[in-house]
mmCIF file of C-alpha atoms in Angstrom:
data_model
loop_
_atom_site.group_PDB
_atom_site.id
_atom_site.type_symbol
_atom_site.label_atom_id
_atom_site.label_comp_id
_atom_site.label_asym_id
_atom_site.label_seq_id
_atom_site.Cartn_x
_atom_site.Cartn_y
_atom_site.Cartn_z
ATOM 1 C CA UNK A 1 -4.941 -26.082 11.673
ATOM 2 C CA UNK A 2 -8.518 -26.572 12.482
ATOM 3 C CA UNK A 3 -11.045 -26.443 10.287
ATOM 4 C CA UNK A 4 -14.088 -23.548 10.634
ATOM 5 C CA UNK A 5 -15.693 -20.962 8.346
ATOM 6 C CA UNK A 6 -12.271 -19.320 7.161
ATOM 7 C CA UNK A 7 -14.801 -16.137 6.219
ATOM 8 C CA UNK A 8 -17.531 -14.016 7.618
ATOM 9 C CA UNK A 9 -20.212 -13.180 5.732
ATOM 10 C CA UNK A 10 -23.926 -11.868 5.674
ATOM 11 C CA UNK A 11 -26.977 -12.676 4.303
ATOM 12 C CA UNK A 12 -29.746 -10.614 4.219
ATOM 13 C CA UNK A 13 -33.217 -9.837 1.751
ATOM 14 C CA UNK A 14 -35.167 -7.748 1.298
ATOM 15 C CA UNK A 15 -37.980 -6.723 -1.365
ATOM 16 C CA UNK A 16 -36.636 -9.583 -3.137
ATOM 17 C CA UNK A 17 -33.204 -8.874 -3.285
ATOM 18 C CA UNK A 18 -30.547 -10.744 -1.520
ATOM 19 C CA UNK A 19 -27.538 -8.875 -0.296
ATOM 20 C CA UNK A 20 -24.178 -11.042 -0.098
ATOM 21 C CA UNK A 21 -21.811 -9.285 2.400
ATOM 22 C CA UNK A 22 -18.761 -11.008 3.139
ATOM 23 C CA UNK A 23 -15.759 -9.500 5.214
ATOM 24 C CA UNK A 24 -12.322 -9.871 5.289
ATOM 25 C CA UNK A 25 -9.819 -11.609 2.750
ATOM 26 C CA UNK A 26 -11.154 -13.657 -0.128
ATOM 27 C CA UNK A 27 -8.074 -16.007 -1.234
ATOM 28 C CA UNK A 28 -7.692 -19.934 -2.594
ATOM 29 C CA UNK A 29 -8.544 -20.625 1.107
ATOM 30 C CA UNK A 30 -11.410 -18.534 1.916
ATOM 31 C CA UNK A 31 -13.227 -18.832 -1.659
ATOM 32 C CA UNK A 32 -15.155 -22.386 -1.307
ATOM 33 C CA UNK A 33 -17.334 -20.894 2.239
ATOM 34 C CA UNK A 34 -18.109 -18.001 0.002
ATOM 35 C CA UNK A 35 -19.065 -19.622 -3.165
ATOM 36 C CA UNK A 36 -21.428 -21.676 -0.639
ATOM 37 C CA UNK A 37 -23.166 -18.349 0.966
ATOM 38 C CA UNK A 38 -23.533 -17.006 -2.485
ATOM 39 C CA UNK A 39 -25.480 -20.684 -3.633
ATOM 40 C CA UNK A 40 -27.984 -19.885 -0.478
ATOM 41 C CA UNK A 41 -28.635 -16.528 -1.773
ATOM 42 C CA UNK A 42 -29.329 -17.518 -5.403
ATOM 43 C CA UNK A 43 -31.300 -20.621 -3.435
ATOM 44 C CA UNK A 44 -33.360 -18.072 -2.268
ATOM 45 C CA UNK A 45 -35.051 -17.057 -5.978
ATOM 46 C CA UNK A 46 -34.538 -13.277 -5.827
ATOM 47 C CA UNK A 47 -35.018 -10.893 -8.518
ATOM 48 C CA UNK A 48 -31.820 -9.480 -7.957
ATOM 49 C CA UNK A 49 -28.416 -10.545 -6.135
ATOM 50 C CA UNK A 50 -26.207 -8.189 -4.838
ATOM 51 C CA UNK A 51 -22.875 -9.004 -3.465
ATOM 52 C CA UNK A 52 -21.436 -6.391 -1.697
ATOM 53 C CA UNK A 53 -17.657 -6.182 -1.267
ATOM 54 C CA UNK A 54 -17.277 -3.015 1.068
ATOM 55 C CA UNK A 55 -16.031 -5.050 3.633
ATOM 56 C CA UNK A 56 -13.401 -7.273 1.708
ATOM 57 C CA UNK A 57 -9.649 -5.882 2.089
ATOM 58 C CA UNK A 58 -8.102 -8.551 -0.527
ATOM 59 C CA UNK A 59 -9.305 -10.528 -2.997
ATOM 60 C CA UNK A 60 -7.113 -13.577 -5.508
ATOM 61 C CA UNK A 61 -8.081 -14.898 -8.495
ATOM 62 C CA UNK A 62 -10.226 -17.708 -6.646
ATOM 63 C CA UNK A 63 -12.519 -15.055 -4.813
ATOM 64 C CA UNK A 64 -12.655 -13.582 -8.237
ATOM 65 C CA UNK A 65 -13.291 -17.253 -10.070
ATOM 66 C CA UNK A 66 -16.088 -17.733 -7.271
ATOM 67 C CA UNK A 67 -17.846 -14.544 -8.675
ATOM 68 C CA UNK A 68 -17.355 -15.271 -12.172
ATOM 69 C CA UNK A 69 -19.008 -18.739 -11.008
ATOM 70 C CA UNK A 70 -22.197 -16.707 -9.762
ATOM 71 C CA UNK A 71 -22.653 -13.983 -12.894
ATOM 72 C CA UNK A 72 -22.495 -17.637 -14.911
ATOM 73 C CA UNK A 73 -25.332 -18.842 -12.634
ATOM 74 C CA UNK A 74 -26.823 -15.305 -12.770
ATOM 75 C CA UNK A 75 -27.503 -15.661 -16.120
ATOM 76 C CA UNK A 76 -29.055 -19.206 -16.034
ATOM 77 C CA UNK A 77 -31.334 -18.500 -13.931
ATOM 78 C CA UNK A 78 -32.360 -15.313 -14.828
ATOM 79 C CA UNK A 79 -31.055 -13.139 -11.825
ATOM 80 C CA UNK A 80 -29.167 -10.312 -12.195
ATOM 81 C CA UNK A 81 -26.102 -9.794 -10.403
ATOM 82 C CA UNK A 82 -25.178 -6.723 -9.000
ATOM 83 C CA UNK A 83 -21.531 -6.127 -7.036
ATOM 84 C CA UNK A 84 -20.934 -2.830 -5.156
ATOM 85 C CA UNK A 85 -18.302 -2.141 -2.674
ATOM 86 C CA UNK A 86 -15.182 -2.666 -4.263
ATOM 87 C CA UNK A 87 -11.977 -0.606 -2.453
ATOM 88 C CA UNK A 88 -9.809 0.163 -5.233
ATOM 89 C CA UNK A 89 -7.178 -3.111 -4.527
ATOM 90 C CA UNK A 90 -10.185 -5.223 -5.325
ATOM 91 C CA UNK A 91 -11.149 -3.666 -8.321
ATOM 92 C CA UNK A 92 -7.804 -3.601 -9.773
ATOM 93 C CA UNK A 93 -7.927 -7.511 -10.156
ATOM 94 C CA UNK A 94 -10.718 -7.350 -12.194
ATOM 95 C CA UNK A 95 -9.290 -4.604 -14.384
ATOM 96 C CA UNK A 96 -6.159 -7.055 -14.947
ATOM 97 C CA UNK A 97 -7.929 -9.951 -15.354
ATOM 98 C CA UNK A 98 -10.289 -7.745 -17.469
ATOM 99 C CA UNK A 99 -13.337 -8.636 -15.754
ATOM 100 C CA UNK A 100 -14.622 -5.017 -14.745
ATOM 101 C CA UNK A 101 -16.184 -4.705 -17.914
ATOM 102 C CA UNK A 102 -17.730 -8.426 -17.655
ATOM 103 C CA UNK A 103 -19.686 -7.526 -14.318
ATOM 104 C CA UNK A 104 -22.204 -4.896 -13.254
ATOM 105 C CA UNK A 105 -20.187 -3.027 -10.848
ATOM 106 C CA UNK A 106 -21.558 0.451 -9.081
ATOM 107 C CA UNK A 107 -19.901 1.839 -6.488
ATOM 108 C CA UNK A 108 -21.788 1.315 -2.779
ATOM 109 C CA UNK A 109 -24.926 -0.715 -2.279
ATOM 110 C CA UNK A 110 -27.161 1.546 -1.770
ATOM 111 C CA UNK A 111 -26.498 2.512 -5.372
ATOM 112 C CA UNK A 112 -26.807 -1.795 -6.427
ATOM 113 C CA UNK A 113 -30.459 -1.581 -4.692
ATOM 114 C CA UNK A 114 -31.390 1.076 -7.135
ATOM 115 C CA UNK A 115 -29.619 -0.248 -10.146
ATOM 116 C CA UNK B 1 20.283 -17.947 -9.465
ATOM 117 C CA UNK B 2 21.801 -14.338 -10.310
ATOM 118 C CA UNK B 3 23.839 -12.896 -7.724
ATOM 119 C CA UNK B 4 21.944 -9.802 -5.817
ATOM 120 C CA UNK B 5 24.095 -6.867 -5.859
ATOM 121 C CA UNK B 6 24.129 -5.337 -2.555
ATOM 122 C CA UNK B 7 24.370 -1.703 -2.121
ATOM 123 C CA UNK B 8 25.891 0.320 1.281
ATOM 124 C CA UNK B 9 24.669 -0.519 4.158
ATOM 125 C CA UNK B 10 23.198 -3.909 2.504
ATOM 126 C CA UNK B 11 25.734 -5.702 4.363
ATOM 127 C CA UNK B 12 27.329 -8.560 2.798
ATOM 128 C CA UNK B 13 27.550 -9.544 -1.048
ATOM 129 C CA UNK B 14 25.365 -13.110 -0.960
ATOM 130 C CA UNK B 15 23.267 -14.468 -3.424
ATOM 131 C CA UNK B 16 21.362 -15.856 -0.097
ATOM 132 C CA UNK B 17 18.129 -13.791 0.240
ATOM 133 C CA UNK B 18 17.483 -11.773 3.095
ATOM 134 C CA UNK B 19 14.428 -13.181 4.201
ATOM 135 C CA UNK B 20 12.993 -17.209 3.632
ATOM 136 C CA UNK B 21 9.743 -18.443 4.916
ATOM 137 C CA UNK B 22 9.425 -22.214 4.798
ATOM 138 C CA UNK B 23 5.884 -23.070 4.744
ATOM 139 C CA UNK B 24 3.336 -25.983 4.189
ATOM 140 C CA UNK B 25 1.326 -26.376 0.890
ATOM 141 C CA UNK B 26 -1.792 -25.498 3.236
ATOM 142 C CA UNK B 27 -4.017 -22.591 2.016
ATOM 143 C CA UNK B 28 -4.721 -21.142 5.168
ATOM 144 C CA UNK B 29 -1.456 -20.260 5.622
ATOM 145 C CA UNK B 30 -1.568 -18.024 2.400
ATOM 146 C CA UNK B 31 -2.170 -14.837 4.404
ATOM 147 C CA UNK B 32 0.761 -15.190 6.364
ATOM 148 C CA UNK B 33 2.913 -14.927 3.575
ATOM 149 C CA UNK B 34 0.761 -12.977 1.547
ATOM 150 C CA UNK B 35 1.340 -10.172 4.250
ATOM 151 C CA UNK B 36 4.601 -10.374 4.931
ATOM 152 C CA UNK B 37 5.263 -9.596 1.648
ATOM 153 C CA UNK B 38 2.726 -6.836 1.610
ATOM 154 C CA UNK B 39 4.378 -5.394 4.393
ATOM 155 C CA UNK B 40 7.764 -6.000 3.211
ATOM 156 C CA UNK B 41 7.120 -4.361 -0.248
ATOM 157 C CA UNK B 42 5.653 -1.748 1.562
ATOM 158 C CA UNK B 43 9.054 -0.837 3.102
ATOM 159 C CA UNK B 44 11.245 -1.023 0.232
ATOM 160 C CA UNK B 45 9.418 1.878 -1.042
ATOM 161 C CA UNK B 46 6.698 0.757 -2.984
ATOM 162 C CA UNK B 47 2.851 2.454 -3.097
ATOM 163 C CA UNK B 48 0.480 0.819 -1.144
ATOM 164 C CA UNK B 49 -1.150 -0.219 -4.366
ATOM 165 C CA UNK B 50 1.844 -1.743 -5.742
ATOM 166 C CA UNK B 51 2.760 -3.558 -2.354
ATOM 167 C CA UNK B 52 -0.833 -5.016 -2.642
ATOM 168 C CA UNK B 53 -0.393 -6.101 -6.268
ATOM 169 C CA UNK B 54 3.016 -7.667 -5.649
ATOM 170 C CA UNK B 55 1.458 -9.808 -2.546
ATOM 171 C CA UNK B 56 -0.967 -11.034 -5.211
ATOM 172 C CA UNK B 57 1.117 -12.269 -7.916
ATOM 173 C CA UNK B 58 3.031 -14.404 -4.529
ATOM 174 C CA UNK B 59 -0.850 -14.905 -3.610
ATOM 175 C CA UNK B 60 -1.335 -16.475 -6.941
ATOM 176 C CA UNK B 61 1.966 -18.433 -7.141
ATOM 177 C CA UNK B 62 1.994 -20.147 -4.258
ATOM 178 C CA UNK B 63 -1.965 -21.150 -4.927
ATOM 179 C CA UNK B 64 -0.248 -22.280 -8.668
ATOM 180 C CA UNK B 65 2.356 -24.502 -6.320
ATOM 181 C CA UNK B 66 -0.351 -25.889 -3.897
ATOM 182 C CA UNK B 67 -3.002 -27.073 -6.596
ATOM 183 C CA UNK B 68 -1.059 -28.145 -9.521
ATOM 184 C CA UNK B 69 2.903 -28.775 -8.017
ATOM 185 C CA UNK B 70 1.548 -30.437 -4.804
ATOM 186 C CA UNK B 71 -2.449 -31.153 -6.326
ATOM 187 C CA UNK B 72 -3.321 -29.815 -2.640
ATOM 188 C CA UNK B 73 -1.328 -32.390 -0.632
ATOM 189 C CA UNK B 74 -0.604 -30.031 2.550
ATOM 190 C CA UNK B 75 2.407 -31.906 3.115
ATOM 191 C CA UNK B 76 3.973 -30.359 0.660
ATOM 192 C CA UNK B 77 6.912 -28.005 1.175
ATOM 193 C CA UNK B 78 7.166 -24.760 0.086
ATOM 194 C CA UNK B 79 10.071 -22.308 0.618
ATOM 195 C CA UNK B 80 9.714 -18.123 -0.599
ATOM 196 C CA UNK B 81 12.946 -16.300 -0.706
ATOM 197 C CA UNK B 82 12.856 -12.311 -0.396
ATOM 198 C CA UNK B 83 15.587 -9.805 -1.045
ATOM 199 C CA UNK B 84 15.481 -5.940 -1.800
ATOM 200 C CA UNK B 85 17.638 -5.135 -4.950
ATOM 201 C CA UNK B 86 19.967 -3.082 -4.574
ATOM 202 C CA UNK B 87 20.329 0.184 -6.532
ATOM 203 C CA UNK B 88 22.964 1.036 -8.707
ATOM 204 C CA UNK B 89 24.089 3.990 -6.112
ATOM 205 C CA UNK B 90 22.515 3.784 -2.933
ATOM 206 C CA UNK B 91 18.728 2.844 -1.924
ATOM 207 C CA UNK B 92 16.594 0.050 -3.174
ATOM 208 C CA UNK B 93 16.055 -0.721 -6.775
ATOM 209 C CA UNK B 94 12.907 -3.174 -6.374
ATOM 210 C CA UNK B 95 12.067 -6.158 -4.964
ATOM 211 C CA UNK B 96 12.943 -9.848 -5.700
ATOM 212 C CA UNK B 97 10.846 -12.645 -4.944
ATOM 213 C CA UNK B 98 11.611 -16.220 -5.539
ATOM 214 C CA UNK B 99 9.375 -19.240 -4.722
ATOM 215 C CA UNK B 100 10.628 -23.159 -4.916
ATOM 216 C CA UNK B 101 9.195 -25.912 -4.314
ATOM 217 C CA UNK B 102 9.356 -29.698 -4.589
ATOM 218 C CA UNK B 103 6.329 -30.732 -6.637
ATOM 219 C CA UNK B 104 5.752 -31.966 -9.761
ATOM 220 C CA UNK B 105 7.708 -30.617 -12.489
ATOM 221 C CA UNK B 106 6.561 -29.260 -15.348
ATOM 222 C CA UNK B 107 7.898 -27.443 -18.697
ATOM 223 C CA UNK B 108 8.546 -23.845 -18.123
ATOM 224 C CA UNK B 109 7.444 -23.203 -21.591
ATOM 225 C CA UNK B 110 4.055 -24.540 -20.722
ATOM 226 C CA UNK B 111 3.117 -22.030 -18.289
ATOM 227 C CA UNK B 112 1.077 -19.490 -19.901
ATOM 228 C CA UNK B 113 -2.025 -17.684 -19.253
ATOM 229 C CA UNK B 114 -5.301 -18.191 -20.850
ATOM 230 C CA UNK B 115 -7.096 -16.285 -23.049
ATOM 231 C CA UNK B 116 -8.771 -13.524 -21.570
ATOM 232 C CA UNK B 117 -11.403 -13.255 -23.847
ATOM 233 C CA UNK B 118 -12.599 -16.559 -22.468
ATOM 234 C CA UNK B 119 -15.077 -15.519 -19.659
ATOM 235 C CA UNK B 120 -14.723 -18.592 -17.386
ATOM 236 C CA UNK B 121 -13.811 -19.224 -13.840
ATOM 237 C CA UNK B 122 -9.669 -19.972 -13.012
ATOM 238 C CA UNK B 123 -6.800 -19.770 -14.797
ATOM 239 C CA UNK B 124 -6.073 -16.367 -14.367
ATOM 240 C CA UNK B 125 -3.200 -16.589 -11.637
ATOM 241 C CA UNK B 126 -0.322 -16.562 -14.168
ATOM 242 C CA UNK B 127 -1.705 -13.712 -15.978
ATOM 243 C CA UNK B 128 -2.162 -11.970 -12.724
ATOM 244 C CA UNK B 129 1.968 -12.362 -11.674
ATOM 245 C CA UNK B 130 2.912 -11.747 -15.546
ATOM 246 C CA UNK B 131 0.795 -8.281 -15.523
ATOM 247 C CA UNK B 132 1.899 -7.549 -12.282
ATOM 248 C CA UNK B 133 5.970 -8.721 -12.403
ATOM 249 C CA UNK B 134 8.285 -7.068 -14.229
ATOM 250 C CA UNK B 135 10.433 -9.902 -13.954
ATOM 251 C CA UNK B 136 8.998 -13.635 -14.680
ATOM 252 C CA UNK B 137 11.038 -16.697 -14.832
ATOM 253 C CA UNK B 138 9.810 -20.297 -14.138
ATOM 254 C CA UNK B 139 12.292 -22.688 -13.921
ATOM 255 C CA UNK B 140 12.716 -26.722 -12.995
ATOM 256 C CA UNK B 141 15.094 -27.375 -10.321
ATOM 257 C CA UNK B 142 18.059 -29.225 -10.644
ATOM 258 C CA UNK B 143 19.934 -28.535 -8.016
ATOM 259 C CA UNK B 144 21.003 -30.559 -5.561
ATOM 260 C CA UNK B 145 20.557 -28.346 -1.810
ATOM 261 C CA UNK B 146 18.774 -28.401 1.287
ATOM 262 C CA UNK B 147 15.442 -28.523 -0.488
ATOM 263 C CA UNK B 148 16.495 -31.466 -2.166
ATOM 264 C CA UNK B 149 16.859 -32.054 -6.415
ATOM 265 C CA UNK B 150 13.067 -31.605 -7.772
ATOM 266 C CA UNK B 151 10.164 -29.009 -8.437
ATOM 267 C CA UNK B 152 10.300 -26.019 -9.815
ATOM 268 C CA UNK B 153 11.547 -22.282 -9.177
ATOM 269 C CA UNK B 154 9.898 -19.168 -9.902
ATOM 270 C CA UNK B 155 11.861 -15.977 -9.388
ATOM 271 C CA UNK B 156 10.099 -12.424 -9.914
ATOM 272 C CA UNK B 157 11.358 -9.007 -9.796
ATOM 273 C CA UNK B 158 9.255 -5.811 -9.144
ATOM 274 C CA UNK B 159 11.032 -2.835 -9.716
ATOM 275 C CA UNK B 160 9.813 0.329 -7.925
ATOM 276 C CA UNK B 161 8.416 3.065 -10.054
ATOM 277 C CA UNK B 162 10.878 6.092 -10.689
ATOM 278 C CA UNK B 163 8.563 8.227 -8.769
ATOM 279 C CA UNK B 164 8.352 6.254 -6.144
ATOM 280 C CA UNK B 165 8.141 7.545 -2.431
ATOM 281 C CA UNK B 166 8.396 5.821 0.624
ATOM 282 C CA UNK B 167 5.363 3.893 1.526
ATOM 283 C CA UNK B 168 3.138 6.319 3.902
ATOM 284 C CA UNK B 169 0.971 3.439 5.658
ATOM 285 C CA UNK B 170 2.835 1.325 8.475
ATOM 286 C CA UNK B 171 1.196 -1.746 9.237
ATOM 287 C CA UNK B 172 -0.488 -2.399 12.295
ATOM 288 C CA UNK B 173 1.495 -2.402 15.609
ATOM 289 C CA UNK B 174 4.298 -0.425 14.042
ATOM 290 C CA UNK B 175 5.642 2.128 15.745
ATOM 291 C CA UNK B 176 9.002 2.606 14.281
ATOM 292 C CA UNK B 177 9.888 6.020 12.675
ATOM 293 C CA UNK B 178 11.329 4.526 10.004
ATOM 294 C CA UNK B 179 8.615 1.965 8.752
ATOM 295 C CA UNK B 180 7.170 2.575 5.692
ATOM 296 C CA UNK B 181 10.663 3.729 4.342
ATOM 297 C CA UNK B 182 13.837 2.300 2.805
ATOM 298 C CA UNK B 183 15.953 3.493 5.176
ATOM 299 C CA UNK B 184 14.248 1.035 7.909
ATOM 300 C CA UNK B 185 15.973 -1.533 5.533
ATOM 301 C CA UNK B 186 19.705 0.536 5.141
ATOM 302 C CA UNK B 187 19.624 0.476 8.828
ATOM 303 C CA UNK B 188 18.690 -2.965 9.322
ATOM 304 C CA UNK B 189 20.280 -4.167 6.581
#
């Protein structure tokens, strides 16, 4: 299979917060492209990162690894990390991996721009 | 492997499942199988939610077989049996799922999740299909058969809720009337 960006996703600032949007499915394959758009937004310094999920339909434990990956980095350098979005299949993982408590999660981004 | 007891209109009694996909230990085919299950699950009877959940314990099991049976060789073989479980009457009881492969082998015993209180990245996959299974049993291979005599087996069993009604959501391009129901299955069967 040829190899190209398995995932779609946005990058965007603003007022010195960077919005991560990616679309689509976030599994084992699609998790190292998104780990690398999240590393340019934290690249870019911002006093706040917000990922928003809105437009993700899945998510495995490597999408989720990949996130717990950035609230680590988050925290080193200072940045808080904000995710919004989350359809209720995504959010379960994180309640049964007990993560929803771990993350700031609010529910749409306008909402994460406030927060 | 238990026998599957077949209900009317199941057709045969076979411990042979009623679906196998035979796929590559390459990740981007994960949604492939990740959605027929999803879809399949779907069928049988189970909530959307549910459906989604059981796709992501397979999700996380065949990622499990690719990184540690295989250590991401994309040669490897992988082979994911399906069959509805058939209820004691009529109808569907749940779903079963089991996944073989031929990687390394390791001791059954030794597959457990990690700590949750640990906040770290990985390691959460066999948590994930334990929470989400009712049914979890990892096994080495020793039989001898088409997939030849090594690597291990995983079977899982989902059963569907007691309150359970038909899935409502047909996937895209369906048009049956029946999709979304366990009687698509009787029929079919």
């Amino acid at each position: 299979m040829a190899d190209r960006m398995p995932i779609k996703v946005s990058v965007s600032s603003s007022d010195g917060v960077v919005v991560v949007a990616p679309e689509g499915e976030i599994g084992y394959h699609e998790a190292p492209a998104f780990r690398i758009f999240l590393r340019q937004g934290f690249d870019q310094k911002p006093r706040r990162m917000v990922t928003d999920l809105a437009g993700v339909s899945y998510m495995s434990t490597p999408g989720v690894a990949t996130l717990v990956e950035a609230l680590q980095l988050s925290k080193k350098l200072s940045i808080p990390l904000v995710l919004c979005g989350m359809n209720e299949r995504v959010l379960a993982i994180f309640e049964i991996a007990r993560l929803h408590t771990v993350f700031k999660i609010v529910a749409d981004r306008e909402e994460a721009l406030r927060a | 492997m238990a026998v599957v007891r077949r209900g009317k209109g199941f057709g045969r009694m076979s411990d042979k499942p009623d679906l196998l996909l035979e796929m590559v230990a390459n990740p981007a085919y994960l949604c492939g199988a990740r959605e027929m299950i999803n879809q399949i699950a779907k069928r049988v009877g189970f909530p959307d939610s549910q459906a989604c959940q059981i796709a992501l314990a397979v999700d996380e099991a065949l990622i499990n077989v690719i990184r540690h049976g295989y250590d991401k060789d994309p040669d490897g073989r992988i082979w994911v049996a399906v069959t509805p479980l058939a209820a004691t009457g009529e109808g569907v009881e749940g779903l079963r799922v089991v996944i073989q492969d031929e990687g390394r082998q390791v001791d059954p015993a030794s597959i457990r999740g990690r700590s949750l209180d640990d906040i770290r990245p990985g390691g959460l996959g066999v948590h994930i299909i334990r929470e989400v299974m009712d049914e979890v049993l990892y096994e080495k291979r020793h039989d001898v058969g088409s997939h030849g005599d090594l690597g291990m087996r995983l079977s899982m069993v989902k059963r569907l809720p007691n309150d359970a009604a038909p899935g409502s959501a047909c996937g895209p391009g369906c048009s049956a009337g029946t999709c979304g129901t366990s009687e698509g299955l009787k029929q079919n069967g």
